[in-house]
Tab-separated table of C-alpha atoms and ligand atoms in Angstrom:
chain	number	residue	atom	x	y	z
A	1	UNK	CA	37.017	-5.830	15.548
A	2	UNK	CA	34.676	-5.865	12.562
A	3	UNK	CA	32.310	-8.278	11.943
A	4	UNK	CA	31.491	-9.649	8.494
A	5	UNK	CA	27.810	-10.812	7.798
A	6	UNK	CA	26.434	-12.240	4.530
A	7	UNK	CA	22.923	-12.297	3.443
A	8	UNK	CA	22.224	-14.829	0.625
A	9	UNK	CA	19.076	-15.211	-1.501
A	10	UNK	CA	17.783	-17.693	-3.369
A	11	UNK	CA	17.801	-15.842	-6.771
A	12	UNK	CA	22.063	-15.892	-6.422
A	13	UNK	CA	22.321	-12.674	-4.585
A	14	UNK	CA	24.497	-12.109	-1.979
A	15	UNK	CA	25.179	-8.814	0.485
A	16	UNK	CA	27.833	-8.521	2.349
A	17	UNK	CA	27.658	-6.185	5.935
A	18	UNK	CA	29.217	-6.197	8.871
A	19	UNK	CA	27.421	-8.223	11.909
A	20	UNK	CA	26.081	-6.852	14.911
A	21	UNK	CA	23.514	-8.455	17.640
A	22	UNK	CA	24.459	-12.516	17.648
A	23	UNK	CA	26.638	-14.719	15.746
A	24	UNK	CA	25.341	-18.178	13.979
A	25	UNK	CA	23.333	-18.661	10.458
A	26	UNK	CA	19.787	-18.136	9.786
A	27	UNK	CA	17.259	-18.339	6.957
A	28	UNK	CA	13.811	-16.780	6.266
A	29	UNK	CA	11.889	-15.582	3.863
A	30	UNK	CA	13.546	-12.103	3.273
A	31	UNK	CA	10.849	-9.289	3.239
A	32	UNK	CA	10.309	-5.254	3.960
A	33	UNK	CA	9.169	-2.529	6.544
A	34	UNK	CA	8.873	0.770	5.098
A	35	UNK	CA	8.106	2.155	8.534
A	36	UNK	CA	10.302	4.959	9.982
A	37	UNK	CA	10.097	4.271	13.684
A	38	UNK	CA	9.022	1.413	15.544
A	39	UNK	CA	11.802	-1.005	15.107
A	40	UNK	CA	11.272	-2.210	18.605
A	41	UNK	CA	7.365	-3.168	17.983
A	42	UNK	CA	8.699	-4.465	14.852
A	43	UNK	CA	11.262	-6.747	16.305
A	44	UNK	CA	8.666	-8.004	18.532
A	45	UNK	CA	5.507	-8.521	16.949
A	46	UNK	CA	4.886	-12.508	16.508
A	47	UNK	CA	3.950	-12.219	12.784
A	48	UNK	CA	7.209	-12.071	11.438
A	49	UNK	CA	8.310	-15.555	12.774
A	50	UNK	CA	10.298	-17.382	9.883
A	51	UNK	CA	11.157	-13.953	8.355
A	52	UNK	CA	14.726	-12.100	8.003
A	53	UNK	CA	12.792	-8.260	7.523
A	54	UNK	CA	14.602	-5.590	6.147
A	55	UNK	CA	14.030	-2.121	7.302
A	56	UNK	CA	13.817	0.691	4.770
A	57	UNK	CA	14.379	3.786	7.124
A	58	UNK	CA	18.447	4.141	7.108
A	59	UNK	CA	18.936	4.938	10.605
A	60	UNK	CA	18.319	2.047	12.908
A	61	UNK	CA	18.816	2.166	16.829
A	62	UNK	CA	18.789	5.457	17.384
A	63	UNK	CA	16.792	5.720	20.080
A	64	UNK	CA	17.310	2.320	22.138
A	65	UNK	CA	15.112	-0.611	23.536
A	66	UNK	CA	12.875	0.128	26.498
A	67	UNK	CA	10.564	-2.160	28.717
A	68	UNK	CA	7.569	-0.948	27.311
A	69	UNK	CA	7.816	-1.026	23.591
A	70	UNK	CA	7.487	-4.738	23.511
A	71	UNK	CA	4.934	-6.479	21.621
A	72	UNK	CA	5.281	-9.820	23.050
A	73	UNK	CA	7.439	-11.952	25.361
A	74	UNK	CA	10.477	-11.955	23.033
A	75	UNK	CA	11.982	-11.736	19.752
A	76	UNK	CA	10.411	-14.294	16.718
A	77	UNK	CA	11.691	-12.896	13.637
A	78	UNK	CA	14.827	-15.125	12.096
A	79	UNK	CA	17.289	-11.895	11.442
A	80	UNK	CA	17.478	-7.971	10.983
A	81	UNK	CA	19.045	-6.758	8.033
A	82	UNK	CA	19.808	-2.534	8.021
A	83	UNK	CA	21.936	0.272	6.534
A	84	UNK	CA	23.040	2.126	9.545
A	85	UNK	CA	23.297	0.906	13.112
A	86	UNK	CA	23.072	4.045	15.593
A	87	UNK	CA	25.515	2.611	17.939
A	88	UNK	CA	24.881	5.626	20.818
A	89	UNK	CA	20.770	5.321	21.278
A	90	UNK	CA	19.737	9.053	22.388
A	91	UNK	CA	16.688	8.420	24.680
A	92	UNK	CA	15.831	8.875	28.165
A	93	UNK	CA	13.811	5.657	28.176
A	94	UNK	CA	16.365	3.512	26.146
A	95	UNK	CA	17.900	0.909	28.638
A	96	UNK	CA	19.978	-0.979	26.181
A	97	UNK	CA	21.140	-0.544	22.566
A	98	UNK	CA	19.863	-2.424	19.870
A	99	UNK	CA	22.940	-4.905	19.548
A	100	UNK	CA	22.975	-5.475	22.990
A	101	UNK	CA	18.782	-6.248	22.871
A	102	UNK	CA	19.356	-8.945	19.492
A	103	UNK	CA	22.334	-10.193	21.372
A	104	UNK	CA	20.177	-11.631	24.401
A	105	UNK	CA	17.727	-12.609	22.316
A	106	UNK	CA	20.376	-14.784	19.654
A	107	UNK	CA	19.081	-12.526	16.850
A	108	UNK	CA	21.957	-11.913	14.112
A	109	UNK	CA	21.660	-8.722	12.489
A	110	UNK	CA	23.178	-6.939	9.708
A	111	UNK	CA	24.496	-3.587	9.013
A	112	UNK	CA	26.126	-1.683	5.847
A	113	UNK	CA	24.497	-3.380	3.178
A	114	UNK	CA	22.387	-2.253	0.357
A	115	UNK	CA	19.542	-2.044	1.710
A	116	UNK	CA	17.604	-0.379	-1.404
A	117	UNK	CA	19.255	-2.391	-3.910
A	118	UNK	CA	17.667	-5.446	-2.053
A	119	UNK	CA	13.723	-3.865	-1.410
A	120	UNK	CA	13.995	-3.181	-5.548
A	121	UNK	CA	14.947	-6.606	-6.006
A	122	UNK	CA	12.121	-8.000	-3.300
A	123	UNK	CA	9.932	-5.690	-4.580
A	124	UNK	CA	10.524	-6.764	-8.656
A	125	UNK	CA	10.806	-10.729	-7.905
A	126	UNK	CA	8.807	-11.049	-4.706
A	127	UNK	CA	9.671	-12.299	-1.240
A	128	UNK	CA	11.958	-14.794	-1.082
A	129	UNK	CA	14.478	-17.326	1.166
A	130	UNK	CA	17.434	-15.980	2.291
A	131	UNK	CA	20.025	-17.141	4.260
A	132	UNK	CA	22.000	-14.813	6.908
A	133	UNK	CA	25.266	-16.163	8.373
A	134	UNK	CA	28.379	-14.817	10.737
A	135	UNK	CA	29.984	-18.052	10.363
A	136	UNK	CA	29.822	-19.099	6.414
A	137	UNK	CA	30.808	-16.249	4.058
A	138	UNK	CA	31.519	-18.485	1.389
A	139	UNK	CA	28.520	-17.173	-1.636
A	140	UNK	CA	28.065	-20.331	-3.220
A	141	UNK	CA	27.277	-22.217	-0.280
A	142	UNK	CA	24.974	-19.707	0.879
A	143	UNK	CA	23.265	-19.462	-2.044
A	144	UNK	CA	22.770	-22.948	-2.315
A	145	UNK	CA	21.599	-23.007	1.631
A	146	UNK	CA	18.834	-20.143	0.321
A	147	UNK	CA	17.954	-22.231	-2.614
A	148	UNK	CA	17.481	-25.875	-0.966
A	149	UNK	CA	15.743	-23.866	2.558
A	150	UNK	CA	11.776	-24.406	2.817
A	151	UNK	CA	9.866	-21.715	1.534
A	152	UNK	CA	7.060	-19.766	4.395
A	153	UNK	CA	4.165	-20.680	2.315
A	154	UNK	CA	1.831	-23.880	3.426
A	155	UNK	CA	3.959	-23.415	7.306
A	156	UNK	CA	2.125	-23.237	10.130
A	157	UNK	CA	4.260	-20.822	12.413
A	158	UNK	CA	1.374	-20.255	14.996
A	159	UNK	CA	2.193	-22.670	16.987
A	160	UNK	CA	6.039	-21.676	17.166
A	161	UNK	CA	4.822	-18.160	19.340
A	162	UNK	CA	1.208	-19.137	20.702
A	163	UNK	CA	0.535	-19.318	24.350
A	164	UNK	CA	0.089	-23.157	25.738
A	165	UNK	CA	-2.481	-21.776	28.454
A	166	UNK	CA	-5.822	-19.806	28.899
A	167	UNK	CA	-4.576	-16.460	30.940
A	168	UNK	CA	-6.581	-13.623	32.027
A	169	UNK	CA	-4.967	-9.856	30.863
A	170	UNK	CA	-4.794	-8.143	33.608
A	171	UNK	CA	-2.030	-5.340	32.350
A	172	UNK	CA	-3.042	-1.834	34.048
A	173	UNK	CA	-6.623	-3.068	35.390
A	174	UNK	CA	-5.442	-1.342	38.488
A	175	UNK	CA	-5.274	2.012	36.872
A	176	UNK	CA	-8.545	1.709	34.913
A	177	UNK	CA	-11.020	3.098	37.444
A	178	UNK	CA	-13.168	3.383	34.417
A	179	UNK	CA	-12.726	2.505	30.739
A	180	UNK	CA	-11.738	5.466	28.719
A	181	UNK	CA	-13.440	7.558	26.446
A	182	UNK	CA	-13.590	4.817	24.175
A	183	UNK	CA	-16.475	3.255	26.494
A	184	UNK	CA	-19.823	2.936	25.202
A	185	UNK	CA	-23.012	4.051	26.653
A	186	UNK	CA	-24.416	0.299	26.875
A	187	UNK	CA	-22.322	-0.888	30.444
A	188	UNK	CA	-21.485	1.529	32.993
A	189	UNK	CA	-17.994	0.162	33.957
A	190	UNK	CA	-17.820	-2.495	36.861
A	191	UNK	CA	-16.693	-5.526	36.008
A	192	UNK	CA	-19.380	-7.551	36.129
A	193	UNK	CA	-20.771	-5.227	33.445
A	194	UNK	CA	-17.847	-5.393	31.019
A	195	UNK	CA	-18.149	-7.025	27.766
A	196	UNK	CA	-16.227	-10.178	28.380
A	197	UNK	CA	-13.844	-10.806	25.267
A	198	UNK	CA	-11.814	-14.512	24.714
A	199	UNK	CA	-9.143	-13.720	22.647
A	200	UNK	CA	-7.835	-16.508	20.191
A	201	UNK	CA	-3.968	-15.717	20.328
A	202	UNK	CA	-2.130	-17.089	16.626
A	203	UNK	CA	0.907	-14.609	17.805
A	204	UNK	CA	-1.420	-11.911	19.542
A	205	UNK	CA	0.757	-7.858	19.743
A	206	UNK	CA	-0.011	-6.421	23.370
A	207	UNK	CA	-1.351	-3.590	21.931
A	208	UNK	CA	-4.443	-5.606	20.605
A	209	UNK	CA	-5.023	-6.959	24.621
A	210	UNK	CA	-4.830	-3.350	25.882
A	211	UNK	CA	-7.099	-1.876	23.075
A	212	UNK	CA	-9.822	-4.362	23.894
A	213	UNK	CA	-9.171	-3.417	27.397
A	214	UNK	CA	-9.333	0.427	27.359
A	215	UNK	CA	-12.124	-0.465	25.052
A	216	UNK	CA	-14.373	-1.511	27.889
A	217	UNK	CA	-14.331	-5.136	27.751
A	218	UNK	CA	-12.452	-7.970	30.386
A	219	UNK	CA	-10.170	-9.877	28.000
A	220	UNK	CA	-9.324	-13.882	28.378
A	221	UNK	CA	-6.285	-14.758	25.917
A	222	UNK	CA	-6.608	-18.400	24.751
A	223	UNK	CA	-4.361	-20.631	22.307
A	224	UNK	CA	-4.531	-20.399	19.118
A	225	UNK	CA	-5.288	-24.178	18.980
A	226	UNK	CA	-7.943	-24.062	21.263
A	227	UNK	CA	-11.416	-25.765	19.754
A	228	UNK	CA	-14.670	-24.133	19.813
A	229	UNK	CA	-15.998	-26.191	23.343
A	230	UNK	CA	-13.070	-24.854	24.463
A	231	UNK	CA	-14.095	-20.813	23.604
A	232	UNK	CA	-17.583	-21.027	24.723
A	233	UNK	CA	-17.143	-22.654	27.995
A	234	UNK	CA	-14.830	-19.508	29.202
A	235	UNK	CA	-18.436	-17.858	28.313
A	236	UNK	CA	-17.275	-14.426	25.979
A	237	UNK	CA	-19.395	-12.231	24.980
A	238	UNK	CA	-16.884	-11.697	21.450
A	239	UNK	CA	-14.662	-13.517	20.662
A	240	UNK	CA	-11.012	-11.827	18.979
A	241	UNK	CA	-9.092	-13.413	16.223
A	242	UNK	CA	-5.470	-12.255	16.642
A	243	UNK	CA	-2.529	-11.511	13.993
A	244	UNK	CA	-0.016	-14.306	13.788
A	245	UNK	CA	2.712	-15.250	11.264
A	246	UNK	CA	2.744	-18.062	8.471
A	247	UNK	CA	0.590	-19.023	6.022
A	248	UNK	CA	-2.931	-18.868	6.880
A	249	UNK	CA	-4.102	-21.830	4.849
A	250	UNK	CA	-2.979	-25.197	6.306
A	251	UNK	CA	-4.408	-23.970	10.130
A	252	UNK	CA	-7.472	-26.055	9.173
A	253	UNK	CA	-8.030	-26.382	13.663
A	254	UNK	CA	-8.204	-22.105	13.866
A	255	UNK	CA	-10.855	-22.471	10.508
A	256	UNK	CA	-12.977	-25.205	12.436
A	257	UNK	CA	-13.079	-23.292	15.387
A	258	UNK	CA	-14.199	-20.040	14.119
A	259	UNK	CA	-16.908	-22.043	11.663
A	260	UNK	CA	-18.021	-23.087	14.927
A	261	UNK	CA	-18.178	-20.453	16.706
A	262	UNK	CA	-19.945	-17.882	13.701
A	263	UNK	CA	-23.327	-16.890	14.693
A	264	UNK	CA	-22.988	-18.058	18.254
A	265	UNK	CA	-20.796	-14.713	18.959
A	266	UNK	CA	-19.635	-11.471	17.950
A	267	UNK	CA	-16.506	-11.814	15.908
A	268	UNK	CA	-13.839	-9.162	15.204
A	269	UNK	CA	-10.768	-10.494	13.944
A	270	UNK	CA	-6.997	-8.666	12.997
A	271	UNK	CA	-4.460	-9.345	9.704
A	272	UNK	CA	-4.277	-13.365	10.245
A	273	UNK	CA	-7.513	-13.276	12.358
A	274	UNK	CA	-9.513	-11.764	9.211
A	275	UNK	CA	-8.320	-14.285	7.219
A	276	UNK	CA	-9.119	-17.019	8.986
A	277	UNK	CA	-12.534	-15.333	9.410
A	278	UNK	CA	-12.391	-15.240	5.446
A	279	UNK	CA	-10.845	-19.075	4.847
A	280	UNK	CA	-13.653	-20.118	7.366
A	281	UNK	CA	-16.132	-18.112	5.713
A	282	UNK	CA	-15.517	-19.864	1.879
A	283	UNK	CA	-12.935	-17.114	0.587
A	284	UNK	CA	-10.348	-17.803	-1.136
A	285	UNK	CA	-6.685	-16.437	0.450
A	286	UNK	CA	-3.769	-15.669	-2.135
A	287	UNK	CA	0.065	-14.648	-1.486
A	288	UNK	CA	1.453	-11.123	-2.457
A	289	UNK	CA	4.191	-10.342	-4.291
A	290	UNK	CA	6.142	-8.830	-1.502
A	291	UNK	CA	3.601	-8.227	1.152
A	292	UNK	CA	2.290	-4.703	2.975
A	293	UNK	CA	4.725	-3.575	5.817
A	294	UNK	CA	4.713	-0.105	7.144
A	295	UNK	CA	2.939	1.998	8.385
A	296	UNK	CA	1.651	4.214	6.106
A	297	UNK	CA	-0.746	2.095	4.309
A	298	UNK	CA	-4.015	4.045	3.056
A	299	UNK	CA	-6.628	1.808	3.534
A	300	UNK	CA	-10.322	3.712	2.124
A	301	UNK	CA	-13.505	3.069	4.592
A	302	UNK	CA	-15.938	1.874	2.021
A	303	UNK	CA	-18.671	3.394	4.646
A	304	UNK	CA	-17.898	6.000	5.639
A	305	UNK	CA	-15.285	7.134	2.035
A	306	UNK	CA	-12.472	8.333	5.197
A	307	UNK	CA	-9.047	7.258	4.324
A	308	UNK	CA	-7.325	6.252	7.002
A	309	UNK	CA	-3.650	5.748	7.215
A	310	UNK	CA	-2.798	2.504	8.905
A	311	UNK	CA	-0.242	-0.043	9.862
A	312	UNK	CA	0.586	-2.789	8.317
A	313	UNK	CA	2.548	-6.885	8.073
A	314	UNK	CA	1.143	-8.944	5.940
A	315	UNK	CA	2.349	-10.992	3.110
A	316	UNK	CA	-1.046	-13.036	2.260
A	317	UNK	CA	-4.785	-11.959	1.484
A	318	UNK	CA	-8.111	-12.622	0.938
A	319	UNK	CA	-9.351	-13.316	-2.574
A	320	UNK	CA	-12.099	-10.739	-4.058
A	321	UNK	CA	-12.709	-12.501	-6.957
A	322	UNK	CA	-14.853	-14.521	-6.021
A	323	UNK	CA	-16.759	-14.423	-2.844
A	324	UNK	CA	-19.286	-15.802	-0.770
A	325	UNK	CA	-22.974	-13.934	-1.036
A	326	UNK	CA	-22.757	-13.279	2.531
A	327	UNK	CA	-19.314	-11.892	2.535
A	328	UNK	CA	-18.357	-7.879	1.743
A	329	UNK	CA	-15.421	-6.111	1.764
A	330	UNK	CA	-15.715	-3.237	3.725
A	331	UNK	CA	-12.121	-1.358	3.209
A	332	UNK	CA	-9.408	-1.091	0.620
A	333	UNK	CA	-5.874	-0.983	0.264
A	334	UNK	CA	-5.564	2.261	-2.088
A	335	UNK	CA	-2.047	1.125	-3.025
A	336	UNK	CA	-3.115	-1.719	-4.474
A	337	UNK	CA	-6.802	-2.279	-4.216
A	338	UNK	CA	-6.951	-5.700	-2.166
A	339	UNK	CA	-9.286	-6.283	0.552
A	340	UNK	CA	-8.638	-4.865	3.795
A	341	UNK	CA	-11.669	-5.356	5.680
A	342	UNK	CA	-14.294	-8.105	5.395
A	343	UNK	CA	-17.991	-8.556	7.562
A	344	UNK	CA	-20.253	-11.207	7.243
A	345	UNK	CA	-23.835	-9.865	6.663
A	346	UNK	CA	-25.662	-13.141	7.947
A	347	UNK	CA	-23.859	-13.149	11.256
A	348	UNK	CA	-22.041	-10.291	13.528
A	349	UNK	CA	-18.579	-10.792	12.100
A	350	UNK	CA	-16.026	-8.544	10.711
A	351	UNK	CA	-12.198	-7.962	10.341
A	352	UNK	CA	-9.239	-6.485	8.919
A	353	UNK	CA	-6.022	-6.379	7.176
A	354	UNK	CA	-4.624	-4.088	8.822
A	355	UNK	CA	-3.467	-2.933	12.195
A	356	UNK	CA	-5.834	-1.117	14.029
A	357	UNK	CA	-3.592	-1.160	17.756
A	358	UNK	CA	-0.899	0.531	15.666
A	359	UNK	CA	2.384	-0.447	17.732
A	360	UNK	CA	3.617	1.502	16.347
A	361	UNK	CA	1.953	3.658	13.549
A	362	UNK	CA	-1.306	5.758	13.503
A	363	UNK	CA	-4.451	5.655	15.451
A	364	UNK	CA	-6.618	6.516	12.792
A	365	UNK	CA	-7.861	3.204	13.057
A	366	UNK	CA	-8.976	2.342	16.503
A	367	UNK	CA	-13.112	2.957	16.019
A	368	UNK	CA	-12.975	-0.845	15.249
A	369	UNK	CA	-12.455	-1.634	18.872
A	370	UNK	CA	-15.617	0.431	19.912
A	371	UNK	CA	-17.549	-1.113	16.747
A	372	UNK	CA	-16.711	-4.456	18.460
A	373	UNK	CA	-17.495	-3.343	21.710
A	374	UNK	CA	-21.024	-1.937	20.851
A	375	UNK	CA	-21.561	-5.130	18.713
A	376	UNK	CA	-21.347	-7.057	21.729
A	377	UNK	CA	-23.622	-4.770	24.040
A	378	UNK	CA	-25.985	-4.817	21.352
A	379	UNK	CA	-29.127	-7.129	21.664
A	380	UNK	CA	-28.695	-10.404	19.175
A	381	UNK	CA	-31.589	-10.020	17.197
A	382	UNK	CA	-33.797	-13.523	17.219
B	401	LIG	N1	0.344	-9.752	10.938
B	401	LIG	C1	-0.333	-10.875	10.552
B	401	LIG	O1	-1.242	-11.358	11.239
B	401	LIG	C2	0.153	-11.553	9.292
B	401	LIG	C3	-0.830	-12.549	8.741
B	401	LIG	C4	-0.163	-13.540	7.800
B	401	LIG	N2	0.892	-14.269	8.499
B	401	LIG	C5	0.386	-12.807	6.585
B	401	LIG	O2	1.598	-12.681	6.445
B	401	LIG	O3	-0.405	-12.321	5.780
């Protein structure tokens, strides 16, 4: 039997679909992935807690869920709005379809609707609340229910998907006799040698952990609320500011720690952990009209002029107009020439917009992890 869904936003729009995954009502601030694959990673990854995301590509499901795709321990975004459900995933690695996957994880999704009709509208007006309900298909009241729902600006979602503990990462250390290529010269493997990174987890994707980890380093994941004391006595030798959803701006305890912690350690942050690097640094950070999500972002390397084509989910970003004298911005978005890479010249800092892990996208990107690596196995000059 058919389903209805409706998705309502607060401008007076309404879609109506047919409802797959779980039943109930949901709202979000409605935004876009342009990516092609990945819906899995997508799903997954922390940083769209409080969103409903809409997925460009028309074809959605087709090849399953598996164990390994994850990004984290579940599912944060609000809802998943589509054109097409594949209903019969072709995969040897799928274990369950995609309605059975947002089904155990109370996720309502939505099928059949409009899907470009809504990115023109995102894209024209901006992001904004929706509502996305099985159970009241009545417009008016949904529209009011997107009108009267609190916006994602000035939230702090962090602490909705942080862990609550320190934990080692420990993924695959068994089958690492020796860090891969990606291994500098400066330690020659054991353990004792490695590079010992804390990671500061807003909403951390795996993929970041097991970077850092084929990387060269030993990696400590930490809560996003934890203070500076806290850092330093787990004794890094970097510390990693992770992705993470929300606004950046009210998470005044994640831009005291890192002020705390600049100078006294290597820093290499990623998407929210650049800018909190930036907020704590003086800039200034400023919300997009509908946010970069794909992943086929160009992104130029001011250094070294490469382009690199890179994955992306954010919907806020650091202010170029007017920052600090010890603050440069070391890539660009060429879509839209915003900042996507900062580094502080005073102190060994740096970070970026973008995603670097990928999960899922390109790997044009992952030199950053051996740039962090070989800052931290360089000598801190007196
Ligand atoms: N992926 C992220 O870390 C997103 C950062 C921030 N929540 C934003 O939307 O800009």
């Amino acid at each position: 039997m058919t389903r209805i869904a409706k998705l309502a936003l607060a401008d007076g729009t309404v879609f109506t679909g047919t409802a797959f995954g779980a039943e109930g009502e949901v709202y979000g601030e409605v935004v876009f992935n342009t990516s092609m694959t990945g819906y899995q990673e997508i799903l997954t990854d922390p940083s769209y807690c409080g969103q409903i995301v809409t997925m460009t590509y028309p074809l959605i499901g087709n090849y399953g869920i598996n164990a390994e795709d994850s990004e984290s321990r579940g599912i944060f975004l609000r809802g998943f709005v589509i054109r097409e459900l594949s209903p019969v995933p072709s995969n040897y690695r799928s274990e369950l379809t995609l309605d059975e996957y947002l089904k155990q994880n109370s996720i309502i999704g939505i099928e059949g609707i409009d899907t470009r009709a809504l990115v023109r509208r995102i894209r024209v007006q901006g992001a904004m609340t929706g509502v996305l309900s099985t159970t009241d298909l009545d417009d008016d009241s949904l529209i009011a229910k997107a009108q009267s729902s609190p916006e994602l600006v000035g939230q702090d979602l962090v602490q909705q998907v942080m862990p609550t503990e320190n934990a080692d990462w420990s993924e695959g250390l068994n089958t690492l006799a020796r860090p891969t290529a990606l291994f500098s010269a400066g330690c020659d493997g054991n353990d004792a040698e490695r590079p010992h990174v804390v990671a500061i987890d807003y909403g951390m994707k795996l993929n970041i952990p097991r970077h850092l980890q084929e990387s060269g380093c030993k990696v400590t994941i930490a809560p996003g609320t934890s203070t500076a004391e806290d850092i330093l006595a787990l004794n890094p030798d970097g510390i990693f500011l992770s992705n993470g959803p929300g606004d950046p701006r009210p998470l005044d305890y994640a831009t005291k720690t890192i002020q705390d912690l600049l100078g006294k350690k290597p820093v290499f942050g990623i998407c929210l952990g650049m800018q909190l690097l930036g907020l704590a640094s003086g800039c200034d950070i400023f919300k997009l009209r509908f946010g970069h999500r794909g992943a086929n972002q160009p992104v130029l390397n001011k250094a070294t002029g490469r382009v690199e084509i890179t994955t992306q989910n954010h919907g806020f970003a650091v202010s170029t107009d007017s920052l600090p004298d010890n603050v440069e911005v070391t890539h660009i978005n060429l879509n839209d020439q915003t900042a996507e890479g900062i580094r502080l010249t005073d102190v060994p800092a740096f970070g970026v917009q973008y995603h670097p892990e990928a999960a899922a996208g390109p790997h044009d990107s992952h030199y950053l992890f051996k740039e962090f690596f070989d800052m931290m196995c360089t000598p801190a000059t007196s």
